[in-house]
Coordinates of C-alpha atoms in Angstrom, one line a residue:
M106 CA -167.1 -77.9 -100.9
E107 CA -168.3 -74.8 -102.8
I108 CA -166.2 -73.8 -105.8
K109 CA -166.3 -70.1 -104.8
N110 CA -164.5 -70.9 -101.5
L111 CA -161.7 -72.9 -103.1
Q112 CA -158.1 -71.6 -102.6
K113 CA -154.8 -72.5 -104.2
G114 CA -153.1 -75.5 -102.7
Q115 CA -156.2 -76.7 -101.0
P116 CA -157.1 -80.4 -101.1
F117 CA -160.5 -81.3 -102.5
L118 CA -162.9 -84.1 -101.8
G119 CA -166.5 -83.8 -103.0
Y120 CA -169.1 -84.1 -105.7
L121 CA -169.1 -82.1 -108.9
F122 CA -171.0 -82.2 -112.2
I123 CA -169.1 -82.7 -115.4
K124 CA -170.6 -79.9 -117.5
S125 CA -168.2 -80.6 -120.4
Q126 CA -165.3 -83.0 -120.9
V127 CA -162.8 -83.1 -123.8
T128 CA -160.2 -85.8 -123.9
K129 CA -156.8 -84.6 -125.2
T130 CA -153.4 -86.0 -125.9
A131 CA -150.3 -84.7 -124.1
A132 CA -146.9 -84.2 -125.7
N133 CA -145.7 -87.5 -124.2
G134 CA -148.6 -89.4 -125.8
S135 CA -150.7 -89.8 -122.6
R136 CA -154.4 -88.9 -122.5
Y137 CA -155.9 -86.4 -120.2
F138 CA -159.3 -84.8 -119.4
N139 CA -160.0 -81.1 -119.9
M140 CA -163.2 -80.5 -117.9
K141 CA -165.7 -77.8 -116.9
L142 CA -167.0 -78.8 -113.4
T143 CA -169.9 -77.2 -111.6
D144 CA -171.3 -77.4 -108.0
T145 CA -174.8 -77.0 -106.6
N146 CA -174.5 -73.2 -106.9
F147 CA -173.7 -73.7 -110.6
D148 CA -170.3 -72.1 -110.2
E149 CA -167.7 -73.5 -112.5
I150 CA -164.0 -74.5 -112.3
D151 CA -161.7 -75.9 -114.9
G152 CA -160.7 -79.5 -114.1
K153 CA -158.0 -81.8 -115.3
M154 CA -157.2 -85.5 -114.8
W155 CA -154.0 -86.9 -116.1
D156 CA -153.1 -90.3 -117.5
V157 CA -156.6 -91.4 -118.2
K158 CA -157.3 -94.9 -119.5
E159 CA -159.7 -96.0 -122.2
A160 CA -162.2 -97.1 -119.6
D161 CA -162.0 -93.7 -118.0
E162 CA -162.9 -92.0 -121.3
E163 CA -166.0 -94.2 -121.6
E164 CA -167.1 -93.6 -118.0
F165 CA -166.4 -90.0 -117.2
I166 CA -168.3 -88.2 -119.9
T167 CA -170.2 -84.9 -120.1
G168 CA -173.4 -84.9 -118.0
K169 CA -172.1 -87.2 -115.2
L170 CA -172.0 -86.5 -111.5
V171 CA -168.7 -87.6 -110.0
K172 CA -166.9 -87.7 -106.7
I173 CA -163.4 -86.2 -106.9
K174 CA -160.4 -86.4 -104.7
G175 CA -157.7 -84.0 -105.8
A176 CA -156.1 -80.6 -105.2
V177 CA -156.7 -77.0 -106.3
Q178 CA -153.8 -75.5 -108.3
E179 CA -153.3 -72.2 -110.1
Y180 CA -152.6 -72.0 -113.9
N181 CA -152.2 -68.7 -115.8
G182 CA -153.8 -66.9 -112.9
H183 CA -156.9 -69.1 -112.7
L184 CA -157.7 -71.8 -110.2
Q185 CA -158.1 -75.3 -111.6
L186 CA -158.9 -78.7 -109.9
I187 CA -156.6 -81.6 -110.5
A188 CA -158.5 -84.8 -110.1
N189 CA -156.2 -87.5 -108.7
R190 CA -159.1 -90.0 -108.2
M191 CA -162.6 -89.9 -109.6
R192 CA -165.6 -92.1 -109.5
L193 CA -169.3 -91.9 -110.6
A194 CA -171.8 -90.9 -107.9
N195 CA -174.0 -93.9 -107.1
E196 CA -177.3 -94.6 -105.3
G197 CA -175.5 -95.0 -102.0
D198 CA -174.2 -91.4 -102.1
D199 CA -176.3 -88.7 -100.4
V200 CA -176.4 -86.5 -103.5
N201 CA -179.0 -85.8 -106.3
I202 CA -177.8 -85.0 -109.8
D203 CA -180.8 -82.6 -110.1
D204 CA -179.2 -80.3 -107.5
F205 CA -176.2 -79.9 -109.8
V206 CA -178.1 -79.2 -113.1
E207 CA -179.0 -75.6 -113.8
C208 CA -182.5 -75.3 -115.2
A209 CA -184.4 -72.5 -116.9
P210 CA -186.0 -70.2 -114.2
K211 CA -189.5 -70.5 -115.7
N212 CA -191.7 -73.6 -115.6
T213 CA -191.4 -75.6 -118.7
N214 CA -195.1 -76.3 -119.2
D215 CA -195.9 -72.6 -118.7
M216 CA -193.4 -71.6 -121.4
I217 CA -194.7 -74.2 -123.9
K218 CA -198.3 -73.1 -123.2
E219 CA -197.4 -69.4 -123.8
I220 CA -195.7 -70.2 -127.1
N221 CA -198.6 -72.4 -128.3
T222 CA -201.1 -69.7 -127.3
T223 CA -199.1 -67.2 -129.3
I224 CA -199.1 -69.4 -132.3
D225 CA -202.8 -70.1 -132.0
A226 CA -203.5 -66.4 -132.1
F227 CA -201.8 -65.9 -135.5
T228 CA -204.2 -64.6 -138.2
N229 CA -202.0 -65.6 -141.1
E230 CA -203.0 -69.3 -141.6
D231 CA -199.8 -70.2 -143.5
I232 CA -197.5 -68.8 -140.8
K233 CA -199.6 -70.5 -138.1
K234 CA -199.6 -73.9 -139.8
L235 CA -195.9 -73.9 -140.4
T236 CA -194.8 -72.6 -137.0
K237 CA -197.2 -74.9 -135.2
A238 CA -196.0 -78.0 -137.1
I239 CA -192.3 -77.3 -136.4
F240 CA -192.8 -76.3 -132.8
E241 CA -195.0 -79.3 -131.9
D242 CA -192.5 -81.7 -133.4
K243 CA -189.7 -80.2 -131.3
T244 CA -191.6 -79.6 -128.0
S245 CA -190.3 -82.7 -126.1
I246 CA -186.7 -81.9 -127.0
L247 CA -187.1 -78.2 -126.2
S248 CA -188.1 -79.2 -122.7
Y249 CA -184.4 -79.9 -121.9
F250 CA -182.3 -78.6 -124.8
P251 CA -179.8 -75.7 -124.1
A252 CA -179.4 -72.7 -126.4
A253 CA -175.6 -73.0 -126.5
K254 CA -172.7 -75.2 -125.3
S255 CA -171.1 -72.6 -123.1
N256 CA -172.4 -69.1 -123.9
H257 CA -175.9 -67.6 -123.3
H258 CA -178.7 -69.8 -122.0
A259 CA -176.4 -72.8 -121.7
L260 CA -178.6 -74.7 -119.2
K261 CA -181.4 -77.3 -119.2
G262 CA -184.3 -75.9 -121.1
G263 CA -182.2 -72.9 -122.1
L264 CA -183.4 -72.9 -125.8
L265 CA -187.0 -72.8 -124.8
Y266 CA -186.4 -70.1 -122.2
H267 CA -184.5 -68.0 -124.7
T268 CA -187.4 -68.3 -127.1
Y269 CA -189.9 -67.5 -124.4
S270 CA -188.0 -64.4 -123.2
M271 CA -187.6 -63.1 -126.8
L272 CA -191.3 -63.4 -127.3
Q273 CA -191.9 -61.3 -124.2
I274 CA -189.6 -58.6 -125.6
G275 CA -191.2 -58.8 -129.0
K276 CA -194.7 -58.5 -127.5
S277 CA -193.6 -55.4 -125.6
L278 CA -192.2 -53.7 -128.7
T279 CA -194.7 -54.5 -131.4
P280 CA -197.4 -52.1 -130.0
L281 CA -194.8 -49.3 -130.5
Y282 CA -194.5 -50.1 -134.2
P283 CA -198.0 -50.9 -135.5
F284 CA -196.7 -51.3 -139.1
L285 CA -195.0 -54.5 -138.1
N286 CA -196.5 -57.9 -139.0
A287 CA -196.6 -59.5 -135.5
D288 CA -197.3 -63.0 -136.8
L289 CA -194.1 -62.9 -138.9
L290 CA -192.0 -61.5 -136.1
Y291 CA -193.2 -64.0 -133.5
S292 CA -192.8 -66.9 -135.9
G293 CA -189.2 -65.7 -136.6
I294 CA -188.6 -65.6 -132.9
I295 CA -189.9 -69.1 -132.3
L296 CA -188.0 -70.6 -135.2
H297 CA -184.8 -68.6 -135.3
D298 CA -182.7 -71.0 -133.1
I299 CA -184.7 -74.2 -133.3
G300 CA -182.1 -75.6 -135.7
K301 CA -179.7 -75.8 -132.8
I302 CA -181.4 -79.1 -132.0
T303 CA -179.6 -80.6 -135.0
E304 CA -176.5 -78.6 -134.4
M305 CA -175.5 -79.9 -131.0
E306 CA -175.6 -83.2 -129.1
S307 CA -177.2 -82.8 -125.7
D308 CA -178.3 -85.2 -123.0
E309 CA -181.5 -84.7 -121.0
N310 CA -179.7 -82.6 -118.4
G311 CA -179.0 -80.0 -121.1
S312 CA -175.2 -80.9 -121.2
V313 CA -173.7 -80.6 -124.7
S314 CA -171.0 -83.1 -125.4
D315 CA -170.2 -81.9 -128.9
Y316 CA -171.5 -80.4 -132.1
T317 CA -173.0 -82.8 -134.7
E318 CA -171.6 -83.2 -138.2
E319 CA -174.4 -81.0 -139.5
G320 CA -173.5 -78.4 -136.8
K321 CA -169.8 -78.4 -137.7
L322 CA -170.3 -78.4 -141.4
L323 CA -173.4 -76.4 -141.8
G324 CA -174.5 -74.7 -138.6
H325 CA -178.0 -74.1 -137.2
I326 CA -178.9 -71.3 -139.6
V327 CA -178.5 -73.5 -142.7
T328 CA -180.2 -76.6 -141.2
E329 CA -183.2 -74.5 -140.1
I330 CA -183.6 -72.9 -143.5
V331 CA -183.6 -76.4 -145.1
E332 CA -186.1 -77.6 -142.5
I333 CA -188.5 -74.6 -143.1
D334 CA -188.3 -75.4 -146.8
Q335 CA -189.1 -79.1 -146.2
Y336 CA -192.0 -78.4 -143.9
G337 CA -193.3 -75.7 -146.2
Q338 CA -193.3 -77.9 -149.2
K339 CA -195.1 -80.7 -147.3
L340 CA -197.7 -78.3 -145.8
G341 CA -198.2 -76.3 -149.0
I342 CA -197.1 -73.0 -147.4
S343 CA -197.0 -69.9 -149.7
E344 CA -193.6 -69.1 -151.3
E345 CA -193.8 -65.5 -149.9
V346 CA -194.1 -66.8 -146.3
L347 CA -191.3 -69.3 -146.7
L348 CA -189.0 -66.7 -148.3
L349 CA -189.6 -64.1 -145.5
L350 CA -189.0 -66.6 -142.7
K351 CA -185.9 -68.1 -144.4
H352 CA -184.5 -64.6 -144.8
M353 CA -185.2 -63.9 -141.1
I354 CA -183.3 -67.0 -140.1
L355 CA -180.5 -66.3 -142.5
S356 CA -179.9 -62.8 -141.4
H357 CA -180.5 -62.9 -137.6
H358 CA -176.8 -63.1 -136.8
Y359 CA -176.4 -59.9 -138.9
E360 CA -172.7 -60.3 -139.7
A361 CA -171.1 -62.8 -142.1
E362 CA -168.4 -63.8 -139.6
Y363 CA -171.2 -64.9 -137.3
G364 CA -172.9 -67.0 -140.0
S365 CA -175.3 -64.5 -141.7
P366 CA -174.4 -63.8 -145.4
K367 CA -177.2 -61.3 -145.6
K368 CA -178.2 -58.5 -143.3
P369 CA -181.9 -58.0 -142.4
M370 CA -183.8 -56.4 -145.4
F371 CA -187.2 -55.8 -143.8
P372 CA -188.4 -54.5 -140.4
E373 CA -189.4 -57.8 -138.8
A374 CA -186.0 -59.3 -139.7
E375 CA -184.2 -56.3 -138.3
L376 CA -186.1 -56.4 -135.0
L377 CA -185.6 -60.2 -134.7
H378 CA -181.8 -59.6 -134.7
H379 CA -181.9 -56.9 -132.0
I380 CA -184.3 -58.9 -129.8
D381 CA -181.9 -61.9 -130.1
I382 CA -178.9 -59.7 -129.1
I383 CA -180.7 -58.1 -126.2
D384 CA -181.8 -61.4 -124.7
A385 CA -178.5 -63.2 -125.3
R386 CA -176.3 -60.4 -123.9
M387 CA -178.6 -59.7 -120.9
N388 CA -178.5 -63.4 -120.0
T389 CA -174.7 -63.5 -120.3
M390 CA -174.3 -60.3 -118.3
E391 CA -176.6 -61.7 -115.5
K392 CA -174.5 -64.8 -115.3
I393 CA -171.2 -63.0 -115.1
Q394 CA -172.5 -60.3 -112.8
N395 CA -173.6 -63.0 -110.3
S396 CA -170.1 -64.3 -110.2
I397 CA -168.4 -61.1 -109.2
E398 CA -168.6 -58.8 -106.1
P399 CA -170.2 -55.4 -106.2
G400 CA -167.7 -52.7 -107.3
A401 CA -165.6 -55.3 -109.2
F402 CA -164.9 -56.0 -112.8
S403 CA -165.0 -59.3 -114.5
E404 CA -162.3 -60.7 -116.7
K405 CA -162.6 -59.9 -120.4
I406 CA -165.6 -61.7 -121.9
W407 CA -165.3 -63.0 -125.4
G408 CA -169.1 -63.3 -125.8
L409 CA -169.5 -59.6 -125.0
D410 CA -166.9 -58.3 -127.5
G411 CA -164.1 -58.6 -125.0
I412 CA -165.4 -56.1 -122.4
Q413 CA -164.8 -56.3 -118.7
L414 CA -168.2 -56.3 -117.1
Y415 CA -168.6 -54.0 -114.1
R416 CA -171.0 -54.9 -111.2
S417 CA -172.3 -51.7 -109.7
K418 CA -172.7 -51.1 -105.9
L419 CA -176.3 -49.9 -106.3

């Protein structure tokens, strides 16, 4: 059963992927699942399962493929799936979890090669040494890690794809502004979100179960600045390079309410912010646009400042 074809009141029997699952406590003290479920088209539907037991909480976690028997209901104008019975998919079922896991649209090895080639072409030895050391240490994790739990590039390999896409944007813009230091800009792109690896807990399918303690208390901007400092001291990187890169990480969200206490104060930092915004918003718009019909508007999208996205008929 495809999620896009579900209707209110319809019974459901089929396989879905638990993209996220949070266990909550109802007013009567019973426990229930609040889930995001996806199908092989990567369409999503909210799911609930009432009166769950402790064994259920241990078994039905984020990143699992399950067979659900239930019914489609409507709540606050949205369809949701109520799971009456649920079990894990097993080897006897004619399903493959890989079909339910959305992956980056570019080949992983090709993206890694492109980034490494970019780093190897740096002329500033300190920037090259620092960026290469951090990227090489994170490469295996980047092959599956998402860029977010639910917003832009929230898919397997999404963080690597976001970085790769930003590099392509950066490389198209730097020839227009020859006063820029390309090494510094590209290094900032490669490192700007790599701290998310310590911010979120993700399985090898790119499904984020929760934020880590460091993620909740510090966030990826702070953890990455600390990491740059640690690598820099170990590798003997110049203080100027470390200061510039740390400022780029610190300021790339631009606003204090989004985690940046400083705004960009030199051109490469300014451009990093705008490249990040371009790629994140285009990715979000693509995903939302693919879920609505031509000539229709989406619901208000928090990640896009509350706008209703329009899909043109062109």
